[in-house]
Tab-separated table of C-alpha atoms in Angstrom:
chain	number	residue	atom	x	y	z
A	2	MET	CA	-153.350	337.396	115.774
A	3	GLY	CA	-154.963	340.028	117.315
A	4	ARG	CA	-154.584	343.852	115.473
A	5	TYR	CA	-151.464	342.482	113.153
A	6	ASN	CA	-150.866	339.317	111.554
A	7	GLY	CA	-147.726	338.168	111.738
A	8	LYS	CA	-146.302	339.656	107.936
A	9	THR	CA	-147.203	343.286	109.013
A	10	CYS	CA	-145.548	342.804	113.094
A	11	ARG	CA	-142.596	341.526	110.795
A	12	LEU	CA	-142.668	344.431	108.128
A	13	ILE	CA	-143.796	346.981	110.773
A	14	PHE	CA	-140.418	345.947	112.812
A	15	MET	CA	-138.564	346.433	109.380
A	16	LEU	CA	-139.710	350.057	109.849
A	17	VAL	CA	-138.975	350.929	113.250
A	18	ILE	CA	-135.163	349.723	113.098
A	19	THR	CA	-134.688	351.011	109.026
A	20	ALA	CA	-135.823	354.221	109.488
A	21	LEU	CA	-133.731	354.381	113.101
A	22	PHE	CA	-130.542	354.020	111.006
A	23	PHE	CA	-131.524	355.723	108.337
A	24	LEU	CA	-131.107	358.822	110.043
A	25	ALA	CA	-128.610	357.428	111.802
A	26	GLU	CA	-126.651	357.708	109.168
A	27	LEU	CA	-127.540	360.302	107.710
A	28	VAL	CA	-126.556	362.702	110.751
A	29	SER	CA	-123.429	360.697	110.965
A	30	GLY	CA	-122.993	361.384	106.950
A	31	TYR	CA	-123.105	364.983	107.757
A	32	LEU	CA	-120.995	365.076	110.913
A	33	GLY	CA	-118.490	362.774	109.207
A	34	ASN	CA	-118.989	365.003	105.812
A	35	SER	CA	-119.076	361.536	104.115
A	36	ILE	CA	-120.836	361.242	100.191
A	37	ALA	CA	-120.832	357.499	100.582
A	38	LEU	CA	-122.896	357.534	104.600
A	39	VAL	CA	-125.449	360.010	103.056
A	40	SER	CA	-125.538	358.134	99.876
A	41	ASP	CA	-126.059	354.895	102.085
A	42	SER	CA	-129.099	356.894	103.955
A	43	PHE	CA	-131.148	356.889	101.193
A	44	ASN	CA	-130.790	353.420	100.599
A	45	MET	CA	-132.275	353.408	103.773
A	46	LEU	CA	-134.739	355.681	103.085
A	47	SER	CA	-135.669	353.781	99.971
A	48	ASP	CA	-136.481	351.056	101.925
A	49	LEU	CA	-138.226	352.406	104.204
A	50	ILE	CA	-140.587	353.430	101.588
A	51	SER	CA	-140.636	350.040	100.246
A	52	LEU	CA	-141.580	349.387	103.949
A	53	CYS	CA	-144.667	351.580	104.088
A	54	VAL	CA	-145.774	349.780	100.943
A	55	GLY	CA	-145.772	346.573	102.030
A	56	ILE	CA	-147.402	347.383	104.938
A	57	SER	CA	-149.944	349.158	103.327
A	58	ALA	CA	-151.251	346.512	101.057
A	59	LEU	CA	-151.476	344.049	103.850
A	60	ARG	CA	-153.177	345.873	105.569
A	61	LEU	CA	-155.463	347.072	102.707
A	62	ALA	CA	-155.953	344.020	100.747
A	63	ARG	CA	-157.326	342.350	104.912
A	64	PHE	CA	-160.787	344.595	103.572
A	65	GLN	CA	-163.222	342.549	103.568
A	66	ARG	CA	-165.993	341.786	100.514
A	67	SER	CA	-168.362	344.672	99.551
A	68	PRO	CA	-170.819	345.622	97.132
A	69	ARG	CA	-168.424	348.111	95.083
A	70	PHE	CA	-165.187	345.998	95.446
A	71	THR	CA	-166.925	342.566	95.230
A	72	TYR	CA	-163.778	340.455	94.994
A	73	GLY	CA	-162.165	342.941	97.931
A	74	LEU	CA	-159.566	344.242	97.761
A	75	PRO	CA	-156.831	340.851	97.310
A	76	ARG	CA	-154.497	342.281	94.322
A	77	THR	CA	-153.249	345.511	96.514
A	78	GLU	CA	-150.672	342.605	97.768
A	79	VAL	CA	-149.733	342.616	94.350
A	80	LEU	CA	-150.774	345.890	93.516
A	81	GLY	CA	-147.528	346.811	96.134
A	82	ALA	CA	-145.135	343.838	95.342
A	83	LEU	CA	-145.296	345.292	92.159
A	84	SER	CA	-144.574	349.006	92.347
A	85	ASN	CA	-141.496	347.731	94.810
A	86	ALA	CA	-140.712	345.967	92.061
A	87	VAL	CA	-141.267	348.698	88.882
A	88	PHE	CA	-138.933	351.246	92.051
A	89	LEU	CA	-136.541	349.163	92.516
A	90	THR	CA	-135.761	348.930	89.283
A	91	ALA	CA	-135.539	352.512	88.871
A	92	LEU	CA	-133.194	353.110	91.966
A	93	CYS	CA	-131.229	350.375	90.437
A	94	PHE	CA	-130.871	352.081	86.702
A	95	THR	CA	-129.347	355.151	89.025
A	96	ILE	CA	-127.171	352.934	91.245
A	97	PHE	CA	-125.503	352.058	87.523
A	98	VAL	CA	-125.572	355.063	85.823
A	99	GLN	CA	-123.748	356.655	89.709
A	100	ALA	CA	-120.862	353.260	88.992
A	101	LEU	CA	-120.351	353.862	85.611
A	102	MET	CA	-118.988	357.859	86.513
A	103	ARG	CA	-116.822	356.535	89.365
A	104	LEU	CA	-115.838	353.839	86.418
A	105	VAL	CA	-114.205	357.286	84.548
A	106	GLU	CA	-113.884	359.440	87.282
A	107	PRO	CA	-112.718	357.307	90.272
A	108	GLN	CA	-113.335	358.551	93.965
A	109	LYS	CA	-111.179	357.716	97.261
A	110	ILE	CA	-112.611	356.687	100.921
A	111	SER	CA	-111.862	359.754	102.643
A	112	ASP	CA	-113.107	358.356	105.724
A	113	PRO	CA	-112.777	354.420	105.710
A	114	GLU	CA	-113.055	353.892	109.709
A	115	LEU	CA	-116.018	355.534	109.395
A	116	VAL	CA	-117.984	354.087	105.876
A	117	LEU	CA	-117.106	350.399	108.229
A	118	ILE	CA	-118.149	351.106	111.360
A	119	VAL	CA	-121.142	351.839	109.797
A	120	GLY	CA	-121.853	350.045	106.527
A	121	ALA	CA	-121.345	346.740	109.078
A	122	LEU	CA	-124.270	347.378	111.134
A	123	GLY	CA	-126.281	348.362	108.202
A	124	LEU	CA	-125.041	345.127	106.665
A	125	ALA	CA	-125.816	343.708	110.213
A	126	ILE	CA	-129.864	344.910	109.937
A	127	ASN	CA	-130.343	344.127	106.897
A	128	ILE	CA	-130.117	340.339	107.299
A	129	VAL	CA	-131.543	340.392	110.307
A	130	GLY	CA	-134.749	341.855	107.649
A	131	LEU	CA	-133.562	338.560	105.479
A	132	VAL	CA	-133.987	336.610	107.963
A	133	ILE	CA	-137.072	337.444	109.179
A	134	PHE	CA	-138.425	337.694	105.461
A	135	GLN	CA	-136.906	334.131	104.724
A	136	ASP	CA	-139.598	332.042	106.071
A	137	CYS	CA	-142.746	333.268	104.280
A	138	CYS	CA	-141.227	335.015	100.856
A	139	PHE	CA	-141.971	332.341	98.598
A	140	CYS	CA	-145.069	330.021	100.690
A	141	LYS	CA	-147.298	329.481	98.250
A	142	SER	CA	-149.926	326.152	99.210
A	143	PRO	CA	-149.880	322.829	97.504
A	144	ASP	CA	-152.085	322.777	95.139
A	145	GLY	CA	-151.264	327.053	94.236
A	146	GLY	CA	-154.944	328.374	96.540
A	147	THR	CA	-155.726	329.591	99.118
A	148	GLU	CA	-158.043	329.047	102.050
A	149	GLU	CA	-160.487	331.728	100.730
A	150	THR	CA	-160.284	330.784	96.811
A	151	ARG	CA	-161.251	327.387	97.038
A	152	GLN	CA	-163.658	327.824	99.522
A	153	SER	CA	-165.220	331.651	97.818
A	154	GLY	CA	-164.336	329.117	94.444
A	155	GLY	CA	-167.356	326.680	95.057
A	156	GLN	CA	-169.578	329.315	96.113
A	157	ASP	CA	-168.929	330.634	92.683
A	158	GLY	CA	-168.856	327.594	90.260
A	159	GLU	CA	-172.311	327.407	92.112
A	160	ALA	CA	-174.008	331.454	91.730
A	161	GLY	CA	-172.719	330.203	87.924
A	162	VAL	CA	-174.531	327.155	87.471
A	163	ALA	CA	-176.915	327.649	89.673
A	164	ALA	CA	-179.164	325.780	86.993
A	165	SER	CA	-177.129	322.685	87.525
A	166	GLY	CA	-178.360	322.717	91.649
A	167	ASN	CA	-174.226	321.820	91.033
A	168	GLN	CA	-172.824	321.777	95.110
A	169	PRO	CA	-169.036	322.963	96.302
A	170	ASP	CA	-166.067	320.530	95.725
A	171	SER	CA	-164.762	319.482	98.310
A	172	ARG	CA	-161.334	320.278	97.880
A	173	ASP	CA	-162.256	323.332	97.812
A	174	LYS	CA	-162.493	323.166	101.594
A	175	LYS	CA	-159.274	322.082	102.164
A	176	LYS	CA	-157.136	324.753	104.227
A	177	ASP	CA	-154.142	327.090	103.947
A	178	ASP	CA	-153.114	329.908	105.474
A	179	SER	CA	-150.080	330.115	103.316
A	180	PRO	CA	-151.839	333.110	100.831
A	181	ALA	CA	-149.881	333.571	98.177
A	182	ALA	CA	-150.994	337.447	96.744
A	183	ALA	CA	-149.358	338.226	100.616
A	184	ALA	CA	-146.047	336.159	99.313
A	185	LEU	CA	-145.120	338.378	96.912
A	186	ASN	CA	-145.953	341.619	98.467
A	187	ILE	CA	-143.350	339.968	100.526
A	188	ARG	CA	-140.582	339.558	97.938
A	189	GLY	CA	-141.409	342.993	96.847
A	190	VAL	CA	-139.355	344.069	100.158
A	191	MET	CA	-136.964	341.725	100.853
A	192	LEU	CA	-135.495	342.970	97.666
A	193	HIS	CA	-135.024	346.354	98.833
A	194	VAL	CA	-134.305	344.725	102.076
A	195	LEU	CA	-132.096	342.143	99.433
A	196	GLY	CA	-130.400	345.411	98.109
A	197	ASP	CA	-128.987	347.130	101.219
A	198	ALA	CA	-127.695	344.437	101.625
A	199	LEU	CA	-125.661	343.324	99.114
A	200	GLY	CA	-125.111	347.841	98.891
A	201	SER	CA	-123.388	347.771	102.948
A	202	VAL	CA	-121.201	344.415	101.395
A	203	VAL	CA	-120.146	346.710	98.777
A	204	VAL	CA	-119.625	349.453	101.697
A	205	VAL	CA	-117.121	346.809	103.944
A	206	VAL	CA	-115.342	345.429	101.300
A	207	ALA	CA	-115.043	349.504	99.385
A	208	ALA	CA	-114.152	350.281	102.939
A	209	THR	CA	-112.168	347.935	104.282
A	210	ILE	CA	-109.544	347.751	101.539
A	211	PHE	CA	-109.405	351.517	102.248
A	212	TYR	CA	-109.113	350.975	105.860
A	213	ILE	CA	-106.056	347.859	105.560
A	214	TRP	CA	-104.443	349.503	102.291
A	215	PRO	CA	-104.288	354.095	102.615
A	216	LEU	CA	-104.105	355.763	100.301
A	217	SER	CA	-102.624	359.625	100.637
A	218	PRO	CA	-104.622	362.848	99.860
A	219	GLU	CA	-101.460	362.869	97.106
A	220	THR	CA	-101.601	359.748	96.238
A	221	PRO	CA	-103.149	358.864	92.594
A	222	CYS	CA	-106.514	356.449	92.224
A	223	ASN	CA	-105.089	352.958	92.154
A	224	TRP	CA	-107.432	349.546	91.654
A	225	GLU	CA	-108.249	350.323	94.939
A	226	CYS	CA	-110.481	353.079	93.657
A	227	TYR	CA	-112.412	351.018	91.161
A	228	VAL	CA	-113.195	347.762	93.749
A	229	ASP	CA	-116.521	349.857	95.015
A	230	PRO	CA	-117.775	350.764	92.057
A	231	SER	CA	-117.438	347.230	89.926
A	232	LEU	CA	-118.831	345.735	92.960
A	233	THR	CA	-122.133	347.857	92.293
A	234	ILE	CA	-122.007	346.544	89.045
A	235	ILE	CA	-122.743	343.183	89.618
A	236	MET	CA	-125.082	344.379	92.626
A	237	VAL	CA	-126.941	345.679	90.066
A	238	VAL	CA	-127.772	343.184	88.094
A	239	ILE	CA	-127.560	340.103	90.993
A	240	ILE	CA	-130.452	342.568	92.086
A	241	MET	CA	-132.653	342.916	89.138
A	242	SER	CA	-131.530	339.143	87.940
A	243	THR	CA	-134.057	338.603	90.685
A	244	ALA	CA	-136.278	341.982	89.944
A	245	PHE	CA	-137.492	340.877	86.757
A	246	PRO	CA	-139.772	337.810	87.851
A	247	LEU	CA	-141.308	339.621	90.144
A	248	LEU	CA	-142.255	342.753	86.951
A	249	LYS	CA	-143.047	339.738	85.080
A	250	GLU	CA	-145.136	338.315	86.923
A	251	THR	CA	-147.026	341.118	89.009
A	252	ALA	CA	-147.550	342.264	85.600
A	253	GLY	CA	-149.056	339.154	84.773
A	254	ILE	CA	-151.489	339.394	87.188
A	255	LEU	CA	-152.682	343.193	86.748
A	256	LEU	CA	-153.420	342.551	82.858
A	257	GLN	CA	-155.485	339.533	83.243
A	258	MET	CA	-153.252	337.217	82.170
A	259	VAL	CA	-153.751	333.463	81.865
A	260	PRO	CA	-152.528	331.216	85.067
A	261	GLU	CA	-148.716	330.115	84.719
A	262	GLY	CA	-148.962	326.628	84.152
A	263	VAL	CA	-152.428	326.646	82.843
A	264	ASP	CA	-152.889	325.329	79.160
A	265	GLY	CA	-156.242	326.960	77.725
A	266	LYS	CA	-155.986	324.727	74.265
A	267	LYS	CA	-155.740	322.293	76.402
A	268	ILE	CA	-159.230	323.890	78.685
A	269	ASP	CA	-160.957	324.733	75.129
A	270	GLU	CA	-160.448	321.087	73.140
A	271	ALA	CA	-161.291	319.165	76.137
A	272	LEU	CA	-164.452	321.187	76.855
A	273	GLN	CA	-165.097	320.640	73.452
A	274	GLN	CA	-165.068	317.092	73.626
A	275	VAL	CA	-167.433	317.401	77.541
A	276	PRO	CA	-171.324	315.102	75.802
A	277	GLY	CA	-174.187	317.439	76.091
A	278	VAL	CA	-171.474	320.242	75.373
A	279	GLN	CA	-172.502	321.622	71.553
A	280	GLY	CA	-170.178	324.421	71.263
A	281	VAL	CA	-167.675	327.004	73.837
A	282	HIS	CA	-166.775	330.506	73.592
A	283	GLU	CA	-165.168	333.461	75.622
A	284	LEU	CA	-163.353	331.306	77.638
A	285	HIS	CA	-161.349	333.636	79.936
A	286	MET	CA	-158.660	332.302	83.019
A	287	TRP	CA	-157.102	334.770	84.843
A	288	GLU	CA	-155.921	335.241	87.913
A	289	LEU	CA	-157.606	337.345	90.417
A	290	ALA	CA	-154.307	337.333	92.978
A	291	ALA	CA	-150.899	334.961	93.040
A	292	GLY	CA	-151.989	331.760	93.754
A	293	ARG	CA	-156.834	332.434	92.699
A	294	ASN	CA	-157.326	331.113	89.477
A	295	VAL	CA	-160.770	332.589	88.423
A	296	ALA	CA	-162.089	331.510	84.692
A	297	THR	CA	-165.192	332.332	82.619
A	298	VAL	CA	-166.523	330.326	80.275
A	299	HIS	CA	-170.060	329.997	77.475
A	300	VAL	CA	-170.865	326.985	76.948
A	301	LYS	CA	-174.084	326.103	74.591
A	302	SER	CA	-175.848	323.013	75.058
A	303	ALA	CA	-179.518	321.346	73.614
A	304	THR	CA	-181.413	321.041	76.773
A	305	LEU	CA	-180.812	321.695	80.383
A	306	ALA	CA	-180.670	318.073	80.763
A	307	ALA	CA	-178.140	317.740	78.990
A	308	PHE	CA	-175.788	320.834	80.729
A	309	GLN	CA	-176.569	318.710	84.031
A	310	HIS	CA	-175.447	315.372	83.193
A	311	ALA	CA	-172.361	317.772	81.748
A	312	GLU	CA	-171.844	320.570	84.321
A	313	HIS	CA	-170.024	317.988	86.266
A	314	GLN	CA	-166.714	316.989	84.431
A	315	ILE	CA	-166.869	320.879	83.175
A	316	ARG	CA	-166.132	321.585	86.759
A	317	GLU	CA	-163.600	319.074	87.369
A	318	ILE	CA	-161.361	319.789	84.126
A	319	PHE	CA	-160.789	323.132	85.188
A	320	HIS	CA	-160.293	321.328	88.896
A	321	GLN	CA	-157.613	319.665	87.672
A	322	GLU	CA	-155.970	323.197	86.523
A	323	GLY	CA	-155.966	324.241	89.337
A	324	ILE	CA	-158.555	326.750	89.007
A	325	HIS	CA	-161.468	326.169	91.352
A	326	SER	CA	-163.935	329.744	90.827
A	327	THR	CA	-165.550	329.229	87.697
A	328	THR	CA	-169.185	331.265	86.081
A	329	ILE	CA	-170.662	328.673	82.770
A	330	GLN	CA	-172.972	331.115	81.793
A	331	LEU	CA	-175.342	328.207	79.617
A	332	GLU	CA	-176.691	329.267	76.658
A	333	LEU	CA	-179.590	327.372	75.501
A	334	THR	CA	-179.963	326.471	71.786
A	335	HIS	CA	-183.401	324.179	72.344
A	336	GLN	CA	-186.322	324.992	74.489
A	337	ASP	CA	-189.933	323.000	74.741
A	338	LYS	CA	-191.448	325.822	75.342
A	339	PRO	CA	-194.713	327.399	73.263
A	340	ASN	CA	-192.894	330.389	72.925
A	341	GLY	CA	-190.233	328.871	71.266
A	342	VAL	CA	-187.909	331.872	73.280
A	343	ALA	CA	-184.184	330.292	72.633
A	344	LEU	CA	-181.244	332.516	74.818
A	345	LEU	CA	-178.564	332.752	72.765
A	346	CYS	CA	-175.137	334.734	72.786
A	347	SER	CA	-172.513	336.702	70.598
A	348	ALA	CA	-168.830	337.479	70.697
A	349	GLU	CA	-169.693	340.650	69.151
A	350	GLN	CA	-172.634	341.523	70.185
A	351	GLY	CA	-173.344	340.676	73.465
A	352	CYS	CA	-176.014	338.608	74.614
A	353	LYS	CA	-179.513	338.127	73.128
A	354	THR	CA	-182.387	336.509	72.703
A	355	SER	CA	-183.423	335.084	69.199
A	356	GLU	CA	-186.898	333.638	68.171
A	357	LYS	CA	-187.152	330.260	66.659
A	358	SER	CA	-188.441	330.265	63.414
A	359	GLU	CA	-191.813	328.217	62.367
A	360	ASP	CA	-191.972	325.945	60.307
């Protein structure tokens, strides 16, 4: 693919045309003394910021693992999506307040022809953006993971239960070229483009009405003056109905909540029923990034042999729930060693070694 992948090229292309149109709107708005055009140019500026955030997140997410970043930086795309969603929410609130003020004090469009032309051009650019991003916005792999997740899942699981001699599961080698974390990032950018497109629709409709039925300077405002703010409020409601799910999803990932669709109680009960397992605690499940589920668990077992028989079934339980990166910490409650040392772990006190009492 070269230096940039497909998503990055699309973002750069949109960044260039959005920057050019932002300058065109800003200059024509000041030359034509049109507040509507100047306001719409700052909507384009918000798109520029969201595109810069999206490009930065995509670039950072490609960093390889290092001693300091042992997971790499896959969550930068999640953080980018959250930033764009929060920024869009703040922008919608500002637009909503301005629309309410326009309802209280209605105003006419002074130069409807200029506003109509520029609004139509802005709508065309945003439609191009929607077409560019529509095929990669909501892409996810069939089983909720990515190729990198599945391949690392076997390695992480093997490292977590190295004593058992387990080998990575064959399903970890399936290929998928649609990382869901990148889809979250693109969704954040696309919401900005969608919002600006709806804003352009509002501008075009309002300008068309004033162009067909012009009002003279001395004519008081009638129903025409209420079209623009009313449609703007509807636009804000539509945008926020799509922005809130993205906010919820990205915040859930960064707060390390149990992934959507994973039943933690069911997994805990299933692990307790595995032969050779005497107890389960410190069970944690979260998303490293969208579609990359991770789990850790402490398992108590009497002997290493008993745990080795149970380990494959434990991993299978996690696989069935879409978790392919699992770290299992073994806690032996009995060891046939002369010194009689057993490794135990307390959730409050951490791991420690305790001597068995002698008769």
